[in-house]
Coordinates of C-alpha atoms in Angstrom, one line a residue:
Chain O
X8 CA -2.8 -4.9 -20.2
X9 CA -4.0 -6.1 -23.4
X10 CA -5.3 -2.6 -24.9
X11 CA -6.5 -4.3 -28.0
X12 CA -8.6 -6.4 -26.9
X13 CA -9.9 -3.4 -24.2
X14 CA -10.4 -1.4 -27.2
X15 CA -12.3 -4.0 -29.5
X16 CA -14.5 -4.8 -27.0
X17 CA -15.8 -0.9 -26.6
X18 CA -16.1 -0.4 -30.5
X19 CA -18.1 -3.8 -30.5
X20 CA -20.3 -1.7 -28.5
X21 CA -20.5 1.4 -30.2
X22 CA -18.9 2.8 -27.5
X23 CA -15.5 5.3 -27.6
X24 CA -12.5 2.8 -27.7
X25 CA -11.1 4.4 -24.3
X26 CA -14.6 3.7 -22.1
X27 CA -13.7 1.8 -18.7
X28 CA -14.0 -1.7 -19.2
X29 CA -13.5 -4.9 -17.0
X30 CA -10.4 -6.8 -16.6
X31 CA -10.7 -10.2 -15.4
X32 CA -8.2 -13.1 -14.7
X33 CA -8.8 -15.6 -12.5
X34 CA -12.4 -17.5 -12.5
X35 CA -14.8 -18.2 -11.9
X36 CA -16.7 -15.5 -11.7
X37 CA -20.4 -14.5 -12.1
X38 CA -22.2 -11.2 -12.9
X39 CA -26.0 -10.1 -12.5
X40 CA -27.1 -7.6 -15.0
X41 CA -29.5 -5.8 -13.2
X42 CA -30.7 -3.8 -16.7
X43 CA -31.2 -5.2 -20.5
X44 CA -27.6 -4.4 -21.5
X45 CA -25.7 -4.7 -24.8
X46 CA -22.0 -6.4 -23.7
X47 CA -19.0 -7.3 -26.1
X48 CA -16.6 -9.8 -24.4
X49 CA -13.2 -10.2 -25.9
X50 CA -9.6 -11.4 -25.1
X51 CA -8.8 -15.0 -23.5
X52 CA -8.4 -17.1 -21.0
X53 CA -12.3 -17.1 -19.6
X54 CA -15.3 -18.2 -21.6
X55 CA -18.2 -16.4 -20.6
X56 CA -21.7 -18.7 -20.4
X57 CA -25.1 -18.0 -20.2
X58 CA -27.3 -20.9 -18.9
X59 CA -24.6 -23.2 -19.6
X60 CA -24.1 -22.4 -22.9
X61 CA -21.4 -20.1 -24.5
X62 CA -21.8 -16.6 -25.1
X63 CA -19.5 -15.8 -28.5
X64 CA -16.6 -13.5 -28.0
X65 CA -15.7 -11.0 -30.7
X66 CA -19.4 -9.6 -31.2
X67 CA -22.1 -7.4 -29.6
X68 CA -24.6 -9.3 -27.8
X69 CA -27.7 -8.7 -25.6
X70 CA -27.9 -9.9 -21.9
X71 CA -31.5 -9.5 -20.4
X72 CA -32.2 -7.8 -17.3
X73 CA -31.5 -10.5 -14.4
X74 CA -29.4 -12.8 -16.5
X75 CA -26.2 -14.6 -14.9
X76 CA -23.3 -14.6 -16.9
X77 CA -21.1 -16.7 -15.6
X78 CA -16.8 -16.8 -17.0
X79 CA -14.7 -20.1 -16.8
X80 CA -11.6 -20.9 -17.1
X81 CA -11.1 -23.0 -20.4
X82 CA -9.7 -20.9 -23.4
X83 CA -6.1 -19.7 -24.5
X84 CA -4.9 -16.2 -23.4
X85 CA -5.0 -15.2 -19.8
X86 CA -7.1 -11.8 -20.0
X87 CA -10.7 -11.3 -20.7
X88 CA -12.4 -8.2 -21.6
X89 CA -16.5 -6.9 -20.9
X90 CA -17.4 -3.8 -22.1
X91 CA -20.8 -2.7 -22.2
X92 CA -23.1 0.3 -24.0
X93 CA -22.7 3.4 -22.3
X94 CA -19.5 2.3 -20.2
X95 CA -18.7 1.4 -16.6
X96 CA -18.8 4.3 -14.0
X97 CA -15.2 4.5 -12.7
X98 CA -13.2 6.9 -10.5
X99 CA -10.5 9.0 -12.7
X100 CA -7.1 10.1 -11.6
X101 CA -4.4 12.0 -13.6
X102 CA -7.1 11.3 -16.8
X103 CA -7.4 7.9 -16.3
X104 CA -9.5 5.1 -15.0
X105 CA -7.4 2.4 -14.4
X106 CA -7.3 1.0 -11.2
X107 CA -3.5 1.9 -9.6
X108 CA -3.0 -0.4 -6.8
X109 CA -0.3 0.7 -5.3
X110 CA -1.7 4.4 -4.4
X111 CA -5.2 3.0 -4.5
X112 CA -6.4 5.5 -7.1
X113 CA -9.0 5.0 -10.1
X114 CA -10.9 2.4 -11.4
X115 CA -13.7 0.8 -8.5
X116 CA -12.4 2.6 -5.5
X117 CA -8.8 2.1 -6.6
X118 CA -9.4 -1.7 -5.5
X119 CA -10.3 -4.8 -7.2
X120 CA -13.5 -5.7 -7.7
X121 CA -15.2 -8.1 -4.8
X122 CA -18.6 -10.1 -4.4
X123 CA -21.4 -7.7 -4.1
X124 CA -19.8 -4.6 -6.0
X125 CA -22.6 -3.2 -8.0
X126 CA -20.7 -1.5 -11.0
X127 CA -23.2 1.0 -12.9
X128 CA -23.3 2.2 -16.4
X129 CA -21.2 5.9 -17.4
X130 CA -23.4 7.0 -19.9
X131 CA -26.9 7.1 -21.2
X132 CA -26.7 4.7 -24.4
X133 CA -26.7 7.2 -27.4
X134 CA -28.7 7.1 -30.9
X135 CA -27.0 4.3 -32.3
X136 CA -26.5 2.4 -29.2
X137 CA -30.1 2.4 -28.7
X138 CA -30.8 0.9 -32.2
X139 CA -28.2 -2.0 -31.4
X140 CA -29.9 -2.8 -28.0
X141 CA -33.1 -3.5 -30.2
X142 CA -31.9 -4.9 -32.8
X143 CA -30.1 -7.4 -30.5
X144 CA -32.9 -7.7 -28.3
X145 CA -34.9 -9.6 -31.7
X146 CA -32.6 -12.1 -31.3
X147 CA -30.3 -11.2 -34.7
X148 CA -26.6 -12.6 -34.2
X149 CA -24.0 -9.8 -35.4
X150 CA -20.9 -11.4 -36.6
X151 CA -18.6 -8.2 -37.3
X152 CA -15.4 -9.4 -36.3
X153 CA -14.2 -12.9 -37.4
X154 CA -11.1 -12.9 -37.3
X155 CA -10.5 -13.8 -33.3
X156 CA -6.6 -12.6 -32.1
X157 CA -4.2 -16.2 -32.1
X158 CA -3.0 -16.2 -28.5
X159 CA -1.2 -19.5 -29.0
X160 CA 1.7 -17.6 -31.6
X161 CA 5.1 -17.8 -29.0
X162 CA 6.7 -15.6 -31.4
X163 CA 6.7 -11.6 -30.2
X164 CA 7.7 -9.2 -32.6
X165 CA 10.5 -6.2 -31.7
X166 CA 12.1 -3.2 -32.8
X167 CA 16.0 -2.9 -31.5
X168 CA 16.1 -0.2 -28.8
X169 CA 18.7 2.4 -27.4
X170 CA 20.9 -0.4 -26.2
X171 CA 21.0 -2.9 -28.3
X172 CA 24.8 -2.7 -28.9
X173 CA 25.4 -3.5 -25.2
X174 CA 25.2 -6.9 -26.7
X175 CA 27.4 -8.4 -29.3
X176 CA 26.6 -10.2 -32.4
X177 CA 26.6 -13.4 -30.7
X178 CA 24.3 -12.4 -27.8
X179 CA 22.1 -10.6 -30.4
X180 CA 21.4 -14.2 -32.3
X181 CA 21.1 -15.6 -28.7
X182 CA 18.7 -13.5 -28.1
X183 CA 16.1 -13.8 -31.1
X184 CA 17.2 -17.8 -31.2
X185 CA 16.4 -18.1 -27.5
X186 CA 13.2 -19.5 -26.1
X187 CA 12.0 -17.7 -22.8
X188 CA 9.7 -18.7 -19.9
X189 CA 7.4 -15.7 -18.1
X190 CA 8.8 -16.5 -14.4
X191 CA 5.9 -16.6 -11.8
X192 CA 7.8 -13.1 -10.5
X193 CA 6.2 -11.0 -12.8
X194 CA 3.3 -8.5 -12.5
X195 CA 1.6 -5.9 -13.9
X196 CA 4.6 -3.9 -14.1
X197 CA 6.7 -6.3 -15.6
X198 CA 7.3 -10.2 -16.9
X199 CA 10.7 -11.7 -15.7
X200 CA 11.7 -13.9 -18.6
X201 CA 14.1 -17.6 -17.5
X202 CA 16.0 -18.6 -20.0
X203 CA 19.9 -18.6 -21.5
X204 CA 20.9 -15.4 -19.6
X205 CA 22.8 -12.8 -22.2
X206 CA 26.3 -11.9 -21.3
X207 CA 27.2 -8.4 -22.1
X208 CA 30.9 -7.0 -21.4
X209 CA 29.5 -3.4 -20.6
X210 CA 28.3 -2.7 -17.0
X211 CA 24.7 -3.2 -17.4
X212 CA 23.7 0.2 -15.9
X213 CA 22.7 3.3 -17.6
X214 CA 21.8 7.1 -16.8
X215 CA 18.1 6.7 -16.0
X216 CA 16.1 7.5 -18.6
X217 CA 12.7 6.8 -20.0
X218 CA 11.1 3.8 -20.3
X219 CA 7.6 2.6 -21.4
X220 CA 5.2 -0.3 -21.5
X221 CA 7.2 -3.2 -23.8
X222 CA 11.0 -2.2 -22.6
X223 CA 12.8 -5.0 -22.7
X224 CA 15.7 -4.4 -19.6
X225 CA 19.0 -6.4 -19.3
X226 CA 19.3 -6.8 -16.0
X227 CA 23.2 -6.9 -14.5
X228 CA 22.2 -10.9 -13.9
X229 CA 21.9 -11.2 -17.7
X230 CA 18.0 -11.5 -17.2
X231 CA 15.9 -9.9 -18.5
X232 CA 12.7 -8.0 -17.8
X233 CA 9.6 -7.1 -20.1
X234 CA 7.9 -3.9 -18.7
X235 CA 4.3 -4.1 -18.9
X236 CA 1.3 -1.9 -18.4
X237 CA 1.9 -0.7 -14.8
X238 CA 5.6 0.2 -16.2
X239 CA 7.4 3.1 -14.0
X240 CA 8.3 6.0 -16.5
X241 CA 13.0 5.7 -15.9
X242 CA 14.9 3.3 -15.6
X243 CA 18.3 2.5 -14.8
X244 CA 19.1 -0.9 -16.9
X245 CA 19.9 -0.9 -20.4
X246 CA 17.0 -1.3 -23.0
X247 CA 17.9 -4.0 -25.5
X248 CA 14.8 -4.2 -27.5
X249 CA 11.3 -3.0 -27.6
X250 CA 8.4 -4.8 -28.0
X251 CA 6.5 -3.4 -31.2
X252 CA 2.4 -2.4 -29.8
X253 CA 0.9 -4.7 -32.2
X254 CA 2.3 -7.5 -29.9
X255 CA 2.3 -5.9 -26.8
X256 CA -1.7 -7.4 -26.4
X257 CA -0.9 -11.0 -27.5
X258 CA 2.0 -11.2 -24.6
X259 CA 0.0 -9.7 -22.0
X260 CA -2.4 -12.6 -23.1
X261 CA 0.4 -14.7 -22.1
X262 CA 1.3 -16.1 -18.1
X263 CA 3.5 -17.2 -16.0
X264 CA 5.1 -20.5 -17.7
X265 CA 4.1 -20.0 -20.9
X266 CA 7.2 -19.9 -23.2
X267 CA 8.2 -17.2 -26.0
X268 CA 10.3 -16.2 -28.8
X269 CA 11.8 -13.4 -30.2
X270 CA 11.4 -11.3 -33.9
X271 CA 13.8 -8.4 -35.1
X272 CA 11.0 -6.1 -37.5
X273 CA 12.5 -2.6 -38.5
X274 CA 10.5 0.3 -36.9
X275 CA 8.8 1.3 -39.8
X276 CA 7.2 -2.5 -40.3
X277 CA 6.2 -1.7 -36.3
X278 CA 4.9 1.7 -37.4
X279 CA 2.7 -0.4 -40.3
X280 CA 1.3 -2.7 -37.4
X281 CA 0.9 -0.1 -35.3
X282 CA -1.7 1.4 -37.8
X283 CA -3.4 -1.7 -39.4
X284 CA -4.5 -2.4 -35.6
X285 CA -5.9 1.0 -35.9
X286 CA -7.5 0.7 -39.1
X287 CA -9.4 -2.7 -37.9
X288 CA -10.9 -0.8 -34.8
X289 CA -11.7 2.3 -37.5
X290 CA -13.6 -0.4 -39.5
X291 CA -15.9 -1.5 -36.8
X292 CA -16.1 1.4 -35.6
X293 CA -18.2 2.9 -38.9
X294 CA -20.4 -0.6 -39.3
X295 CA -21.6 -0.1 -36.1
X296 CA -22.5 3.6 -36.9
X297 CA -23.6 2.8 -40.3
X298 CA -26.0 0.3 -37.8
X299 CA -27.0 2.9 -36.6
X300 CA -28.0 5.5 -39.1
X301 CA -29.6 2.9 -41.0
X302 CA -32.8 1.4 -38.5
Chain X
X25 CA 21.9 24.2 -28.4
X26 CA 23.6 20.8 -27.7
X27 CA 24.0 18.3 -30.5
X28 CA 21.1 15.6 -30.0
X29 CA 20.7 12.6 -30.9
X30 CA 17.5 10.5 -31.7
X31 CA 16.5 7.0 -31.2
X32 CA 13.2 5.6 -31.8
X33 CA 11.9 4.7 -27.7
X34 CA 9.0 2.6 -29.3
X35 CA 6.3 3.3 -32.4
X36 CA 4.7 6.2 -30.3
X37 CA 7.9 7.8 -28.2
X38 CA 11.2 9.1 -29.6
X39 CA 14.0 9.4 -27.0
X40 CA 16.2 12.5 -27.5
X41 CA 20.0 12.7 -25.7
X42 CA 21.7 15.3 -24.4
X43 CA 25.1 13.8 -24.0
X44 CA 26.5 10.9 -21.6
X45 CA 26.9 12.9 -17.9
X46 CA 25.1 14.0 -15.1
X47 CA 25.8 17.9 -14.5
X48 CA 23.1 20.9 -14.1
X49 CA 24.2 22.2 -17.5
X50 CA 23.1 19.0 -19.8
X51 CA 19.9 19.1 -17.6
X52 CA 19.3 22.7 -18.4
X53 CA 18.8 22.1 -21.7
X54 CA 16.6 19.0 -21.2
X55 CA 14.1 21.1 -19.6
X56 CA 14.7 23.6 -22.1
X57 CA 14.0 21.5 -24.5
X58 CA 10.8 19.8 -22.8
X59 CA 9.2 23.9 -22.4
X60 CA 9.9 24.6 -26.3
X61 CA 8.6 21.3 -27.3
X62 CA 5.4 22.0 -24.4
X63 CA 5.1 25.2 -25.8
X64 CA 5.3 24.5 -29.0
X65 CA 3.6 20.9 -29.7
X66 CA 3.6 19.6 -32.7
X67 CA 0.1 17.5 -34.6
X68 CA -0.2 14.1 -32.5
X69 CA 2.1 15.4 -29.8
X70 CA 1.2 13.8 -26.2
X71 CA 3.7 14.2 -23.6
X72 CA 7.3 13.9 -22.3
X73 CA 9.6 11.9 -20.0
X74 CA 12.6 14.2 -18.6
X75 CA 15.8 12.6 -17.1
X76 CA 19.0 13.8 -16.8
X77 CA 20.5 13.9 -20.2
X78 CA 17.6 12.7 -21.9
X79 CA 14.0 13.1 -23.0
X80 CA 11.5 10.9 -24.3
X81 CA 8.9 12.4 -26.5
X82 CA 5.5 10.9 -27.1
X83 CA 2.9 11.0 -29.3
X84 CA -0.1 9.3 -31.2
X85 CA 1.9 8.2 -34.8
X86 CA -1.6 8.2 -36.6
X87 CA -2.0 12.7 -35.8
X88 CA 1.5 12.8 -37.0
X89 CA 1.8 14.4 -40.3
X90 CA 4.0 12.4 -42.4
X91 CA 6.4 14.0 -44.4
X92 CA 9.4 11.3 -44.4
X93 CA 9.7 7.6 -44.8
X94 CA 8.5 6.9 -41.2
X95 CA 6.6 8.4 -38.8
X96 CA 9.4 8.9 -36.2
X97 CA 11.8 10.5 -38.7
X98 CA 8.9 13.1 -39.4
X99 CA 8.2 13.4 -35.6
X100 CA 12.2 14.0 -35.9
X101 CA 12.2 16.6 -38.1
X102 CA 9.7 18.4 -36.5
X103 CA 11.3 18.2 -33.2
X104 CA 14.5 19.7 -34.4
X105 CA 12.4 22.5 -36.2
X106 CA 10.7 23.4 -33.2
X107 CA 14.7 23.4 -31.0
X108 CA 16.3 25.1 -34.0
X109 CA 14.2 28.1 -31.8
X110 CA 15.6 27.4 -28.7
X111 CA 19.1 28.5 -30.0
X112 CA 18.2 32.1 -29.0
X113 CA 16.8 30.9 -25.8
X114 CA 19.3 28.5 -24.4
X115 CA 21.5 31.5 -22.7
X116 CA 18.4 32.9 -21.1
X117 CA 18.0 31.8 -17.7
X118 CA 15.7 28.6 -16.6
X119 CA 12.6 29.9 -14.5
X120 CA 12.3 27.5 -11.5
X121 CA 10.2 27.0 -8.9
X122 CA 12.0 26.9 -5.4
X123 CA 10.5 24.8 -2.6
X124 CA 11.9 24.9 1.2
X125 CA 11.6 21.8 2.7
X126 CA 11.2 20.8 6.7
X127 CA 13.3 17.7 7.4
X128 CA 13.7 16.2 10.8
X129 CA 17.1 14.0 10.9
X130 CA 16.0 13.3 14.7
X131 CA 17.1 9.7 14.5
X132 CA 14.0 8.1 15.0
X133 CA 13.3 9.1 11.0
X134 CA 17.4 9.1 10.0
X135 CA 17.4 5.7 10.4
X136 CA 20.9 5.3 8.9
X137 CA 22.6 8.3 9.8
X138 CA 24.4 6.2 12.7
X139 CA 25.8 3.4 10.2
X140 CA 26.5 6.8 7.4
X141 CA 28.7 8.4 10.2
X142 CA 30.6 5.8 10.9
X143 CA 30.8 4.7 6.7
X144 CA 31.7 8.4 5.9
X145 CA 33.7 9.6 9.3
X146 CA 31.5 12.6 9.5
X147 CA 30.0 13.5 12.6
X148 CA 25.7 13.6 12.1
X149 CA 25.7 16.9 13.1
X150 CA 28.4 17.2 9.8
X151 CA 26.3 15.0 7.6
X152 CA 23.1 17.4 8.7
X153 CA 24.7 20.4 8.1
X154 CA 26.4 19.7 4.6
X155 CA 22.8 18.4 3.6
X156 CA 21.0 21.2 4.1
X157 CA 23.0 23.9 3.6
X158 CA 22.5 23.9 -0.3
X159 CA 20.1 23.8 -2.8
X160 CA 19.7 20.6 -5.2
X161 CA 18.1 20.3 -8.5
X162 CA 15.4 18.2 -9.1
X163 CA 16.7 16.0 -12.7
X164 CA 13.7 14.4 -12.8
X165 CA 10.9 12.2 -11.1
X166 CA 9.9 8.4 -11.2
X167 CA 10.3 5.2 -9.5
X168 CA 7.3 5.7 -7.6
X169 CA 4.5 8.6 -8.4
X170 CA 6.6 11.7 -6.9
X171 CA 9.4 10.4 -6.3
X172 CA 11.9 13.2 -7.3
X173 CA 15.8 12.3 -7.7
X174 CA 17.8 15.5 -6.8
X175 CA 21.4 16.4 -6.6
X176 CA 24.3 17.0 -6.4
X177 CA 25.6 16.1 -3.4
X178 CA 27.9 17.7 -1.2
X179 CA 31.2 14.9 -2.8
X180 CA 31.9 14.2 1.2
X181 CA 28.3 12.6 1.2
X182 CA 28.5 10.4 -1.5
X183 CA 27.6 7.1 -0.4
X184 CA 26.5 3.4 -2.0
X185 CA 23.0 2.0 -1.8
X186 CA 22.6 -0.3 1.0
X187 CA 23.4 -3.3 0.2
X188 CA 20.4 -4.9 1.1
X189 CA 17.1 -2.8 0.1
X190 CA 13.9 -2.2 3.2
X191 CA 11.2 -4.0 3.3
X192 CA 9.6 -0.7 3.7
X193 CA 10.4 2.8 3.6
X194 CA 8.6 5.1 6.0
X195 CA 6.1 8.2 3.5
X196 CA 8.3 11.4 3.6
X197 CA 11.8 10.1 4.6
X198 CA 14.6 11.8 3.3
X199 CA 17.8 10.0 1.8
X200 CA 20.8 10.1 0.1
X201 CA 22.5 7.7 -2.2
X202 CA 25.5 8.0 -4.8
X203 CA 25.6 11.5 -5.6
X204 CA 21.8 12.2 -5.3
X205 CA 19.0 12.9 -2.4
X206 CA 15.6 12.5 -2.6
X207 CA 12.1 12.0 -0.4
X208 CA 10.0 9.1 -1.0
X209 CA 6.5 10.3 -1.5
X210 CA 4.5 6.8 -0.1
X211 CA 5.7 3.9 2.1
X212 CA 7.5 1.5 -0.5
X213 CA 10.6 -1.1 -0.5
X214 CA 13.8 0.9 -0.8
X215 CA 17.5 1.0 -0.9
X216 CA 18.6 4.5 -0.2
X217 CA 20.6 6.2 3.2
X218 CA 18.0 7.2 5.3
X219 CA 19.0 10.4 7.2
X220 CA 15.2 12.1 8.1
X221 CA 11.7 12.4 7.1
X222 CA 9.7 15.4 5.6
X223 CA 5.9 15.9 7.0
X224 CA 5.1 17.6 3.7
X225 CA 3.2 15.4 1.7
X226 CA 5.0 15.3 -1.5
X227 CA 2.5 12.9 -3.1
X228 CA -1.0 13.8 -2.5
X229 CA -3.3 12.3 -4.7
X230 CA -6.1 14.3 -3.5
X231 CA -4.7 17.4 -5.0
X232 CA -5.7 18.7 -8.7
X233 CA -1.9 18.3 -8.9
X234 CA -0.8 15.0 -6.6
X235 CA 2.8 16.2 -7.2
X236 CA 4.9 18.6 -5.3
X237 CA 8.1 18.1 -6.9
X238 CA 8.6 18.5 -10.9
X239 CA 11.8 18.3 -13.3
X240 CA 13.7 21.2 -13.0
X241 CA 12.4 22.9 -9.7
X242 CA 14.9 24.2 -7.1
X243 CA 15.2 22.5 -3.2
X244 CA 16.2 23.6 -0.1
X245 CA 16.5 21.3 3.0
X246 CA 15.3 22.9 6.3
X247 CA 16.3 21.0 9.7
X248 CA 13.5 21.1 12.4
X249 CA 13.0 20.0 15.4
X250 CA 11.0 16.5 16.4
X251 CA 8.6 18.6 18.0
X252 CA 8.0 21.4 14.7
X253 CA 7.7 18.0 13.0
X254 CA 4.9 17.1 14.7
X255 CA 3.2 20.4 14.4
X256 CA 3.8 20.5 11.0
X257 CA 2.5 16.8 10.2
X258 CA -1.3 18.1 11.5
X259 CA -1.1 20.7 9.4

């Protein structure tokens, strides 16, 4: 859901940004590392400890063979992250390895993960993965990413979308005034937002036509619906807005009850975002390699 | 080649439309359009969404070569380079695949072709015979993995959704509903006419290609009997 997050916490390892990682959401929870293993945790919600004391998110950092990390419930954000060097072994299905519910394909047996799964590692570590492990290991702290996401910001920036004139000026400042609930009815597929409904006098139906993950829909109820990760690919109700992808990962950080707003950015300030995200990820990406090439 | 127009879907997916109706010649050159662009993919091109008088391009914006003020109106550019082609094409006929398709409409599987008679005065025998005794066009797929919205209709079988959607739709069943047929691929909630059920799988996620059913292939209802059905389903 929050493919930021997924992504930093693979580059923290040195690993390629689109390595399976762990999604987790509800705690607690607690792991067993059966090897020495070099693990980035990232996102919210969870706060991973060690013995009691906090591991720091954000950062590569060693876990010794037999070591019990255990996650908690007490930070903002709803979604936490592990990736380690070398990756998680996963099933694939139509190049994937997300885990698809519904036709239980991908991921850990196309299932969620339960007591006693032992996950193993993809990959052999490579060169540079290697070097991190020892460095690690001797106990050095590596701070390369300091600037942890804001998961408390309500506001969620968007791009007007096919159907945006299927609401009127007035329903147009309704909307980006409004404040909006996620309802406890929404899923991977999509958050249900309560709030002011929008009134629109066109029939809120369209040809089907695509969608994808951060459609917003006007429903013919006036509410509206936020397509998420597990989106379908058409849909019949008309799409108002779109929410930009640099903000896509901070609302899938948010849950039901939490309340948000609305921005208007032009699509080229999305396409700017879009790209700075990128260029953070590019940046760790050569530190770690530079790591690498230098022990 | 039909005048298009572009919107922006999100950063990474343009949405290009092919008019405001629902008829085999605005979805002809959908698909035609989808082939040249498959054919003929353009730096940071990904993938496309077909619908009826739509398609949604996507693509990774940082492959793109930028050669306007934003990244989608140099995708657009480049899209309407690569159609300008398709000029020459568009009176060529599509290629499509045809599939023949078993359907039982015993009513143990047509679970509403009792309540459809009645609704559309038409014997079942009627509503049988007008369903399979032309092809449809598959416009696109979605909803669920495989699910593959065809038409159009026989006008006497045009019918509203239920009013109140299943619980759970049986894998396989055939149904009708508005203008438009189609078979769900897995057991789901749905709101469609149910008037018989396939034993082909249509979703099999087994398969290199789970998918029997794409955008722009060609179908053919067969009625068979209860028993064929069961031959058929241990296949």
């Amino acid at each position: 859901m929050d493919q930021y997050s997924a992504k930093l916490a693979n580059v923290l390892v040195g690993n390629n940004e689109c390595e399976t990682v762990m999604e987790i959401t509800q705690s607690p929870h607690r792991f067993l590392f059966l090897k020495d293993t070099v693990a980035a945790f990232t996102g919210g919600g969870l706060q991973p400890q060690q013995n009691n004391q906090n591991i720091p998110l954000n950062q590569p950092i060693f876990i010794a063979e037999k070591s019990i990390v255990e996650l908690k419930q007490q930070r903002e954000g709803f979604r936490l992250y592990i990736a380690v060097a070398g990756g998680m072994k996963a099933d694939e299905f139509l190049n994937s390895s997300s885990t698809d519910l519904l036709i239980k394909a991908g991921g850990f047996r196309g299932r969620p993960l339960k007591k006693n799964d032992v996950v193993e590692l993809n990959r052999k570590l490579n060169h540079t993965q290697e070097q991190l492990l020892d460095v690690l290991r001797s106990n050095a702290e590596l701070k390369l990413y300091d600037h942890s996401p804001a998961f408390k910001t309500k506001t969620i920036r968007v791009i007007t979308s096919a159907e945006w004139n299927y609401l009127d000026e007035d329903m147009q400042q309704q909307f980006l005034s409004g404040k909006y609930i996620i309802s406890s009815q929404s899923n991977r597929m999509g958050y249900r937002l309560n709030g002011d409904v929008l009134k629109t006098n066109k029939h809120c139906e369209i040809i089907s036509s695509a969608v994808t993950e951060g459609t917003i829909q006007l429903t013919s109820s006036g509410e509206m619906i936020v397509l998420m990760a597990d989106a379908q690919t058409v849909g019949g109700y008309p799409r108002i807005t779109q929410v930009c992808a640099g903000d896509l990962s901070l609302l899938a950080q948010k849950k039901p009850g939490d309340e948000i707003q609305f921005q208007l950015i032009s699509l080229m300030q999305a396409e700017e975002l879009y790209l700075e995200e990128l260029n953070k990820l590019q940046q760790i990406k050569s530190v770690i390699k530079q790591l690498g090439a230098a022990s | 080649m039909y005048k298009i127009s572009f919107i922006s879907l999100n950063e990474k997916a343009l949405l290009l439309s092919f008019g405001n109706s629902i008829d085999f010649a605005t979805h002809e050159q959908v698909i035609k359009a989808k082939n040249q662009l498959e054919q003929n993919k353009f730096e940071g091109f990904t993938e496309t969404v077909p619908a009826y008088n739509s398609l949604a391009v996507f693509y990774q914006p940082e492959k793109v070569i930028k050669t306007k003020n934003t990244i989608a109106e140099s995708v657009t550019e480049q899209i309407k380079n690569i159609l300008a082609t398709v000029d020459s094409l568009s009176k060529a006929p599509l290629h499509s695949i045809k599939h023949i398709i078993p359907v039982c409409y015993d009513e143990e599987f047509g679970n509403d072709l009792e309540e459809l008679s009645e609704q559309l005065r038409l014997t079942k025998e009627k509503i049988i015979q007008l369903h399979s005794s032309v092809s449809y066009k598959v416009f696109m797929t979605g909803f669920t993995p495989g699910f593959a919205y065809m038409g159009i209709l026989d006008p006497q079988l045009f019918t509203k959704r239920k009013a109140k959607p299943r619980l759970t739709v049986a894998e396989g069943s055939v149904a009708i509903a508005g203008s438009q047929t189609g078979i769900y691929p897995m057991s789901t909630p749905g709101g469609w006419n149910i008037i018989g059920r396939t034993p082909l799988k249509i979703f099999n996620r087994l398969k290199e290609n789970p998918f029997l059913l794409k955008a722009g292939d060609e179908v053919q209802f067969v009625s068979i009997t209860k028993e064929e059905f069961t031959n058929l389903s241990l296949v």
